Each structure stands twice: as C-alpha cells, then as structure tokens.
Coordinates of C-alpha atoms in Angstrom, one line a residue:
X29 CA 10.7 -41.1 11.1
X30 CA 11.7 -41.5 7.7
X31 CA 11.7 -39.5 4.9
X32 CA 8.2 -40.3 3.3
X33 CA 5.2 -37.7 4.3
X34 CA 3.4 -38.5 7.3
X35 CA -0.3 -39.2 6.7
X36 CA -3.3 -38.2 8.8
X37 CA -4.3 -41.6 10.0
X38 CA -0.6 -42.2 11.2
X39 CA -1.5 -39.3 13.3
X40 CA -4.7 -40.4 14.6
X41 CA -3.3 -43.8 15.5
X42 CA -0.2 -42.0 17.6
X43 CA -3.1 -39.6 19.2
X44 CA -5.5 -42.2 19.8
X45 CA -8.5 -40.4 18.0
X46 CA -10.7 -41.0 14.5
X47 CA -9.0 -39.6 11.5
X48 CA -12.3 -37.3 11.4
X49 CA -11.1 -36.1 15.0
X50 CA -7.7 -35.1 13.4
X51 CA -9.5 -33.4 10.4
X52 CA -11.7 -31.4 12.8
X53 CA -8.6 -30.2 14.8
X54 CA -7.1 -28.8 11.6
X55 CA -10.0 -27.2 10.1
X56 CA -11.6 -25.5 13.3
X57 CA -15.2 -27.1 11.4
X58 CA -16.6 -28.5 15.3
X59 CA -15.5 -28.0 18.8
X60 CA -13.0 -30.4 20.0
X61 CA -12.3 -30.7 24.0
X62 CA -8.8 -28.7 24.7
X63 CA -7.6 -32.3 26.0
X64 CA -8.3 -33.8 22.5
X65 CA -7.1 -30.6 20.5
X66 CA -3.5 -30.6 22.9
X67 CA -3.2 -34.8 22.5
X68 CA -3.6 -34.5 18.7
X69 CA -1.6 -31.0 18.5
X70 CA 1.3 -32.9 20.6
X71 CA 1.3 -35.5 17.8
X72 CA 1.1 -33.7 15.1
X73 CA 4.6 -32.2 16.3
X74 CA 6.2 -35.6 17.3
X75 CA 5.4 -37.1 14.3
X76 CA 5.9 -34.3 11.9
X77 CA 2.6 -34.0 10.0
X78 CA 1.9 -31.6 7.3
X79 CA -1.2 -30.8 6.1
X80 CA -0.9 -31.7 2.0
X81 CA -2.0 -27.9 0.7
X82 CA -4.0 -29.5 -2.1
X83 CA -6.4 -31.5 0.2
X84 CA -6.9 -29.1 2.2
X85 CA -8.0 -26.7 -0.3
X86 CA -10.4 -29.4 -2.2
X87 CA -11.9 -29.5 1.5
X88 CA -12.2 -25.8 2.4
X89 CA -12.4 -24.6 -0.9
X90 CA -9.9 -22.1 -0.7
X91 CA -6.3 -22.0 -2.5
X92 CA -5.0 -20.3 0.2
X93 CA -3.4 -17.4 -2.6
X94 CA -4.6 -14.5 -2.7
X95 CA -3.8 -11.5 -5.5
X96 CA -1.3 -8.3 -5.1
X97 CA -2.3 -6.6 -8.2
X98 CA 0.5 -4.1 -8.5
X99 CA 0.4 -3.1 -12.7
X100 CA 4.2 -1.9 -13.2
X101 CA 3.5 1.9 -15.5
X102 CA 5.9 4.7 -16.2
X103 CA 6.2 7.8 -12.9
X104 CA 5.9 4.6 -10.2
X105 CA 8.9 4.6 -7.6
X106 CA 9.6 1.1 -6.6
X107 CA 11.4 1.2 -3.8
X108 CA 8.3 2.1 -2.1
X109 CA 6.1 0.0 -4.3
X110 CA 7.6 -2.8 -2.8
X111 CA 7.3 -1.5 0.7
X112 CA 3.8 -1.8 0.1
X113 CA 4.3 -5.2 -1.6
X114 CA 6.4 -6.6 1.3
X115 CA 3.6 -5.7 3.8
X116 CA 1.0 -7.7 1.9
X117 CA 3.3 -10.5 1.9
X118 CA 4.3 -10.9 5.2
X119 CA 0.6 -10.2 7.0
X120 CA -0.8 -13.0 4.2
X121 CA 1.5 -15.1 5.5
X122 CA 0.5 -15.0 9.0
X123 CA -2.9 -15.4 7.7
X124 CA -1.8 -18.9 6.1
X125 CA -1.5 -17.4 2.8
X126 CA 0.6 -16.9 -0.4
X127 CA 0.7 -14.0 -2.8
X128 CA 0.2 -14.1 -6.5
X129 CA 2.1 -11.0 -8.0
X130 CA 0.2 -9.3 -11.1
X131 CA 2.8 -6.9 -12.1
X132 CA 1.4 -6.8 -15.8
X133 CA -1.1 -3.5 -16.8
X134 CA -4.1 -5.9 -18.3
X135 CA -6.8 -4.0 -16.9
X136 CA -10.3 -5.9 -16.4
X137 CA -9.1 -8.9 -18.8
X138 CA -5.9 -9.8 -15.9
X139 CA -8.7 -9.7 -13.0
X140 CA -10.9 -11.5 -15.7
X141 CA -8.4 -14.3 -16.3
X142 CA -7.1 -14.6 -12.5
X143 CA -10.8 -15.2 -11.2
X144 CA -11.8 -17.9 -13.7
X145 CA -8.8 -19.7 -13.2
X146 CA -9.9 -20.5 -9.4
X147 CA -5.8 -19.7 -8.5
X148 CA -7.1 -16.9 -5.5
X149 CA -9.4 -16.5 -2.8
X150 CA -9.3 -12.8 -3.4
X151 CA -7.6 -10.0 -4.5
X152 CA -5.6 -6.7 -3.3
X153 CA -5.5 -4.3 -6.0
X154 CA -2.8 -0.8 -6.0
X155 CA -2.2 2.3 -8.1
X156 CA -5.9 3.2 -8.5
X157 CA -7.5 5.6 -11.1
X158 CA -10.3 8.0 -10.1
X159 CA -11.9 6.7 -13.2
X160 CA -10.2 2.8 -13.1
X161 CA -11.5 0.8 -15.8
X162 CA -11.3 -2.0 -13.2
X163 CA -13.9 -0.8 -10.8
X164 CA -16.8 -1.9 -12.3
X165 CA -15.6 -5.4 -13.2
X166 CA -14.5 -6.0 -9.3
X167 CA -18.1 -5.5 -8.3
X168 CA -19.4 -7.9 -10.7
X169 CA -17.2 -10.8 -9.3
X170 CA -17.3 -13.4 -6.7
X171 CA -14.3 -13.1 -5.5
X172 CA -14.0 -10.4 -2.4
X173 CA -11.2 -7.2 -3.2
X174 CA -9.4 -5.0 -1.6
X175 CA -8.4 -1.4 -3.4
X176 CA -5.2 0.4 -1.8
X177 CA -6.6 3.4 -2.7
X178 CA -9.6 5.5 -4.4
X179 CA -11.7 5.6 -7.0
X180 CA -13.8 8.5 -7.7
X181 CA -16.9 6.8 -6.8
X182 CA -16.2 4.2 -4.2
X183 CA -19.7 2.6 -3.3
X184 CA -20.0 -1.5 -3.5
X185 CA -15.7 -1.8 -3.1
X186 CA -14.1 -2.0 0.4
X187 CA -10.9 0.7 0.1
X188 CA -8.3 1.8 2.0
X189 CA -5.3 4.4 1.8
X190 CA -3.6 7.2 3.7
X191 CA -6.0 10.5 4.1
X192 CA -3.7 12.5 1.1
X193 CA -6.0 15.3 0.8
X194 CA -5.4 15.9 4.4
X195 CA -1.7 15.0 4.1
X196 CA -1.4 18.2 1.3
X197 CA -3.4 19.9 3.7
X198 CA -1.1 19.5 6.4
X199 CA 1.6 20.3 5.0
X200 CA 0.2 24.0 4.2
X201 CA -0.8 24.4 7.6
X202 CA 2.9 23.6 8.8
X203 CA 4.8 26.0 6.6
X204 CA 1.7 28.4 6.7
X205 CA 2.2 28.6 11.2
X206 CA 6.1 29.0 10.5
X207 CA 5.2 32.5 8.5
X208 CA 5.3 30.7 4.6
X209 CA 3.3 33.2 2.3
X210 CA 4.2 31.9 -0.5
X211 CA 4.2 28.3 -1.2
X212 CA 4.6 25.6 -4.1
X213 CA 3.9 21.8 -4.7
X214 CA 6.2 19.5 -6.7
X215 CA 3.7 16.2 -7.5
X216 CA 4.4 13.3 -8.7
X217 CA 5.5 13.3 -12.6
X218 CA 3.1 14.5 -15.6
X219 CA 1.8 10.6 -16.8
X220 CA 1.0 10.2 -12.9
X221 CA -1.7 12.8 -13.2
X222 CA -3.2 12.3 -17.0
X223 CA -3.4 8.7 -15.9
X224 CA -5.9 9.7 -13.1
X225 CA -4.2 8.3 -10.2
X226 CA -6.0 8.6 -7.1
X227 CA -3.2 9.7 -4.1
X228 CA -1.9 12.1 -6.7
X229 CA -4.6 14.1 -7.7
X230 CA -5.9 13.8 -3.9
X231 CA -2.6 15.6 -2.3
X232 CA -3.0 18.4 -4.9
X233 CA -6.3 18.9 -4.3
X234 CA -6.1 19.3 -0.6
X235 CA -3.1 21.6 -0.9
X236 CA -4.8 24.3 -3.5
X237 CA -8.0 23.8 -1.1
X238 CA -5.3 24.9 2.3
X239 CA -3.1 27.0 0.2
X240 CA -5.5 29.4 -1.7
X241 CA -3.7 31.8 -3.7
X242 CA -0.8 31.4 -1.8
X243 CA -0.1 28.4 -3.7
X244 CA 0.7 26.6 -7.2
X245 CA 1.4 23.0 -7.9
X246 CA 3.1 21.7 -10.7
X247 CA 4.2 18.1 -11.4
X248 CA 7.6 17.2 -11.5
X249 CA 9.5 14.2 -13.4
X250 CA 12.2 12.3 -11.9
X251 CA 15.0 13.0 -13.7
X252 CA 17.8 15.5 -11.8
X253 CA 18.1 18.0 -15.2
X254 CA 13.9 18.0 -15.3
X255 CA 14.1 18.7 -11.7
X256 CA 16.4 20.8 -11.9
X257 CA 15.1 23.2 -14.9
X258 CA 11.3 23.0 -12.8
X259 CA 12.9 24.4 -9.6
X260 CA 14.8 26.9 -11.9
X261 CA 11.9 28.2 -13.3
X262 CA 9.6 28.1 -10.3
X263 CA 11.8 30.5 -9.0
X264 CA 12.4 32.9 -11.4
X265 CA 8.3 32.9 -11.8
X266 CA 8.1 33.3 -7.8
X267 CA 10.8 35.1 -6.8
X268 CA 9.2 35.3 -2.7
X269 CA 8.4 31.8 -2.7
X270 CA 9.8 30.3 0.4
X271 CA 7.9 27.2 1.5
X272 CA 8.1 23.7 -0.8
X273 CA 5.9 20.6 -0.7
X274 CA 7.7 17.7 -2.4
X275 CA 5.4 14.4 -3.0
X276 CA 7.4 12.3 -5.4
X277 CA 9.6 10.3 -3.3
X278 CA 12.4 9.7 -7.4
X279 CA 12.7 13.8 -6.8
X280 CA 13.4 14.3 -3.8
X281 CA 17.3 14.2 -3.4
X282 CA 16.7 16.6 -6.9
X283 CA 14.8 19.1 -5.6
X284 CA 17.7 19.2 -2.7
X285 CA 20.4 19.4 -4.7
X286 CA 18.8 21.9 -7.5
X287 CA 18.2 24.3 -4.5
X288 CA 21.6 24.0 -3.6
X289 CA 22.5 24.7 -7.2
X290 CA 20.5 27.8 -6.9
X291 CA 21.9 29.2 -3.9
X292 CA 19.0 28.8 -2.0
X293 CA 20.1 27.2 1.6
X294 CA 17.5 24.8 3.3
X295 CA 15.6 25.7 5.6
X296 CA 17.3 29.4 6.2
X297 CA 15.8 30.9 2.9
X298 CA 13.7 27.5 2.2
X299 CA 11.4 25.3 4.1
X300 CA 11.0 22.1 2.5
X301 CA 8.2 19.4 3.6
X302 CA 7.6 16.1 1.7
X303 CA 5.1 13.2 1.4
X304 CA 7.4 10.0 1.7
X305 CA 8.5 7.1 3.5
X306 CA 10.7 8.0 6.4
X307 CA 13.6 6.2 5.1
X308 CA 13.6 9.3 2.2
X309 CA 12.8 11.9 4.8
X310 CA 15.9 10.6 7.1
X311 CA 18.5 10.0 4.3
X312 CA 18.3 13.4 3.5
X313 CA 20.2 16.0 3.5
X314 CA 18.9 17.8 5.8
X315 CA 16.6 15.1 7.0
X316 CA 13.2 16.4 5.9
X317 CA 10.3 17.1 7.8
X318 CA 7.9 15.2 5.8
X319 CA 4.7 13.3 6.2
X320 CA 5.0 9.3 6.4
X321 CA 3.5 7.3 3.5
X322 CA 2.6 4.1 6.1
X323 CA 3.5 1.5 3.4
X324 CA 3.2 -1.0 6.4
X325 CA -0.1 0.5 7.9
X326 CA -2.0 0.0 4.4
X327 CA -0.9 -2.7 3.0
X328 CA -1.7 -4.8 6.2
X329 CA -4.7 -2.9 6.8
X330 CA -5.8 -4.1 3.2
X331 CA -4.8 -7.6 4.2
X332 CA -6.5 -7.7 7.2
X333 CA -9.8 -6.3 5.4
X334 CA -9.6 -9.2 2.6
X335 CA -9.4 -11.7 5.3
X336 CA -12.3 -10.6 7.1
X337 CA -14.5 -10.2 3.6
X338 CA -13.2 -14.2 3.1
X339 CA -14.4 -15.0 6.4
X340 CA -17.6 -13.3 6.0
X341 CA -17.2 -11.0 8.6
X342 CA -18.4 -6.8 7.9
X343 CA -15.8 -4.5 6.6
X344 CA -16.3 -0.6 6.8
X345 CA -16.4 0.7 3.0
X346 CA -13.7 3.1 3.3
X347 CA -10.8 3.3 5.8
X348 CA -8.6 6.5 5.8
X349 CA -5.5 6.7 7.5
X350 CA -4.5 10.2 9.7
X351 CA -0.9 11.3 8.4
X352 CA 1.4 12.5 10.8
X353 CA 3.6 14.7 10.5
X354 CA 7.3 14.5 11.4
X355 CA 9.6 17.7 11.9
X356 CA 12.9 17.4 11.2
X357 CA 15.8 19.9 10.6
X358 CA 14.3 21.0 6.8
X359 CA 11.6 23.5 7.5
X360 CA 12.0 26.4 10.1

C-alpha cells in the first residue's frame, strides 16, 4: 500500500461488504454475523485502515478525552501524584481514550471552561476538599465525574478512594497489640489541613478515634530541619512515647533520620508505621511497615467507574478501598 490513508470503502470493496457494514463493525451500533465481523476485521488488518478520530467522534459523539483534574498546590508530593496520574492514563487507554491534564488550581471556572469547550467526555477529579468549591458545580453538569476522594457531603457524585479513616485506625491497632501506650501521628504538612483536604483530615480522624488519649497528631512540613525540630520537640513533650504514625510520604526519610539524630534506634526504642506507597515503605531504612496508598487500585478504579457512567451503566456512589497493612522490619 502506499503512503496515503486508507479509506473505509477501500475496505469494504477488499471485504466484499457495504461501507455501512464496515461502519457497523467499528462502532458495535447492530449485530453483524462473526463471519462478516472476521472477513472485514481480516481487512481491516491487510489493508491498514484507521479509523480517522474526528469522524468517528462527529458519529458517536464522543471526543474520546476524558479529564485528569490534578490542581498542582503547595504540601502535594508528586512522585505519588503521578502514580495516581500514570494509572488513569494507562487504564483510559485501554478504554480507547486520551487524557487531558488540568494541573492548574481554577476551581469551578477550569471545570466550567473544559465542559463548554466539548474537548471531554468526562472528568476524573483529585485532591478533594471536605468543603470543595467544585462539588456543587459537578452536579450541575452534563458531563459524568469521577472524585478520587471525599467530600464532606457526597450525595449526587460517584467517589472513590482508599478507606483512610480505617487506615489511621489500623495503624493504632498494630502498634497498640505490640504493647505501644503512647503513640503520635505526623500528617501531612500544615496548608494540607487548613485547605480541607479530604484523605488528610480522614487519617487523623480515625487515629484520635483508635488512639484515645493515648494519642496526639500534629502535622508535619517536608523540609528535613522542620522535621527534624517537630520530632525534637515531640519528644521532649512525650518523653514515653514509643509508637509513630508517619502519613506524609516528603517526610518520611526525615522523620528516620531525625530519630537517628536523637538517639532513638528504630524499632528497639521506636516503632514506626507509615501511610505510603510501598516503593517509600521498601526504600527505607529500615524498610517500614506501612500501609499501601494503591495509587494503581484508585485511579483505575475511578477510570473504570467514568466509563461505566459514559456507557450508561449504574455506578455505586461511594467505593472505599480496605488498606492493608504490610509488616516490615520498622515496628516490633
């Protein structure tokens, strides 16, 4: 064949069928005999046919993009940012789709602009607020959503996240059957929580609810000498405290190394459990036990979820995923 782009009645004429018979092949619209659908499938291979993108969305009505609204603000870790962003692109793609990256914090007016320019069939949305000015906006429009995460009230939007009110929960109840009496939790940094974020306020509330007076949570910033003067200080306030819950994935290798700088060895006079990906937990030193953020889990979870919405099919309202926890050589 030469170089120029196959058409659709080139096809039909190599498959011996109506052009219409090719079209209905492509788009799934009627029921074609599996003879049919493998003679025209077999010549659509030979010959080299792509579907051109445009026409095919002028005929379904669909761009085929959807939206991975992912607002870039100050206390986010992007390395697992993008794991989450990586996911979305790779299950979109098996559904036949591209991704649109909003990285821009516009609030209602980006999801505004995005819908009434016809670019998406739908949108993904990440770093929710309990309170996010977003929310009400998304159940206004025609095109179906997806929130990676919370809001505080999520009725009319289909979410879904990990279960981190458990996961806080969890990790009390792991240092709490290894004899841990006195325990702390280093969240995510200061903006994370005046912002609202969902997963953030979410962990500390279910480890004050397991933890009791046993426990206090602070948030932590993500520089080594901020780490380093909140460890210091935690310390000299609770001088018995002996179990540490770490969710901020930028502090992690901080809160190691200010313990070391303390003289405190992990796990013999420490026990340290975090909330990250298990790349973090591994890498460590020791390797944590930790609970796993599923980047992967969610963000095709959320992608499998907008394509059903698109399709018309139900959707729950909410999906939470169970953490698990891994023990590793950190916590004893």
């Amino acid at each position: 064949m030469t170089s120029r782009a196959v058409t659709i009645a080139e096809v039909a004429r190599h498959a011996g069928v109506a052009v219409s018979t090719v079209s209905y092949v492509l788009s799934g619209k009627r029921a074609i005999s599996a003879t049919t659908r493998a003679r025209v499938m077999r010549s659509i291979g030979e010959l080299g046919y792509h579907p051109n993108a445009g026409a095919r969305a002028l005929a379904s009505r669909r761009s085929n993009v959807i939206a991975l609204v992912l607002p870039l603000r100050a206390g986010m870790h992007l390395p697992v940012l993008m794991q989450f962003a990586s996911s979305v692109v790779a299950m979109a793609r098996r559904h036949d789709h591209d991704v649109l990256l909003m990285t821009a914090d516009e609030g209602p007016d980006g999801l505004r602009r995005v819908a009434a320019s016809s670019m998406v069939d739908g949108m993904v949305l990440m770093d929710v607020e309990l309170d996010d000015p977003r929310v009400p906006l998304l159940r206004e429009l025609d095109e179906p959503s997806v929130l990676i995460g919370f809001p505080a009230d999520p009725s009319g939007l289909t979410c879904v996240d990990l279960d981190f009110a458990r996961a806080g929960a969890l990790c009390v109840e792991h240092l709490a059957s290894l004899g841990h009496r006195r325990l702390a939790l280093l969240g995510a940094p200061s903006v994370v929580y005046e912002r609202g974020t969902g997963y953030a306020r979410r962990t500390r509330e279910g480890f004050v609810a397991a933890a009791g007076e046993a426990g206090v949570a602070l948030p932590c910033e993500e520089t080594f000498d901020e780490v380093a003067s909140t460890v210091k200080d935690l310390f000299a306030r609770l001088p018995d405290l002996t179990g540490l819950v770490v969710h901020n994935e930028a502090a992690v290798g901080h809160v190691l190394g200010a313990l070391r700088l303390l003289g405190k060895r992990v796990p013999d006079e420490v026990s340290v459990v975090a909330i990250c990906p298990d790349d973090v937990a591994e890498r460590a030193s020791p390797p944590l036990t930790s609970v796993l953020i599923p980047a992967e889990d969610v963000g095709n979870r959320a992608v499998e979820l907008l394509m059903a919405k698109l399709d018309g099919r139900p959707v729950p309202d909410a999906t939470l995923l169970e953490p698990r926890l891994a023990i590793r050589a950190s916590t004893r």
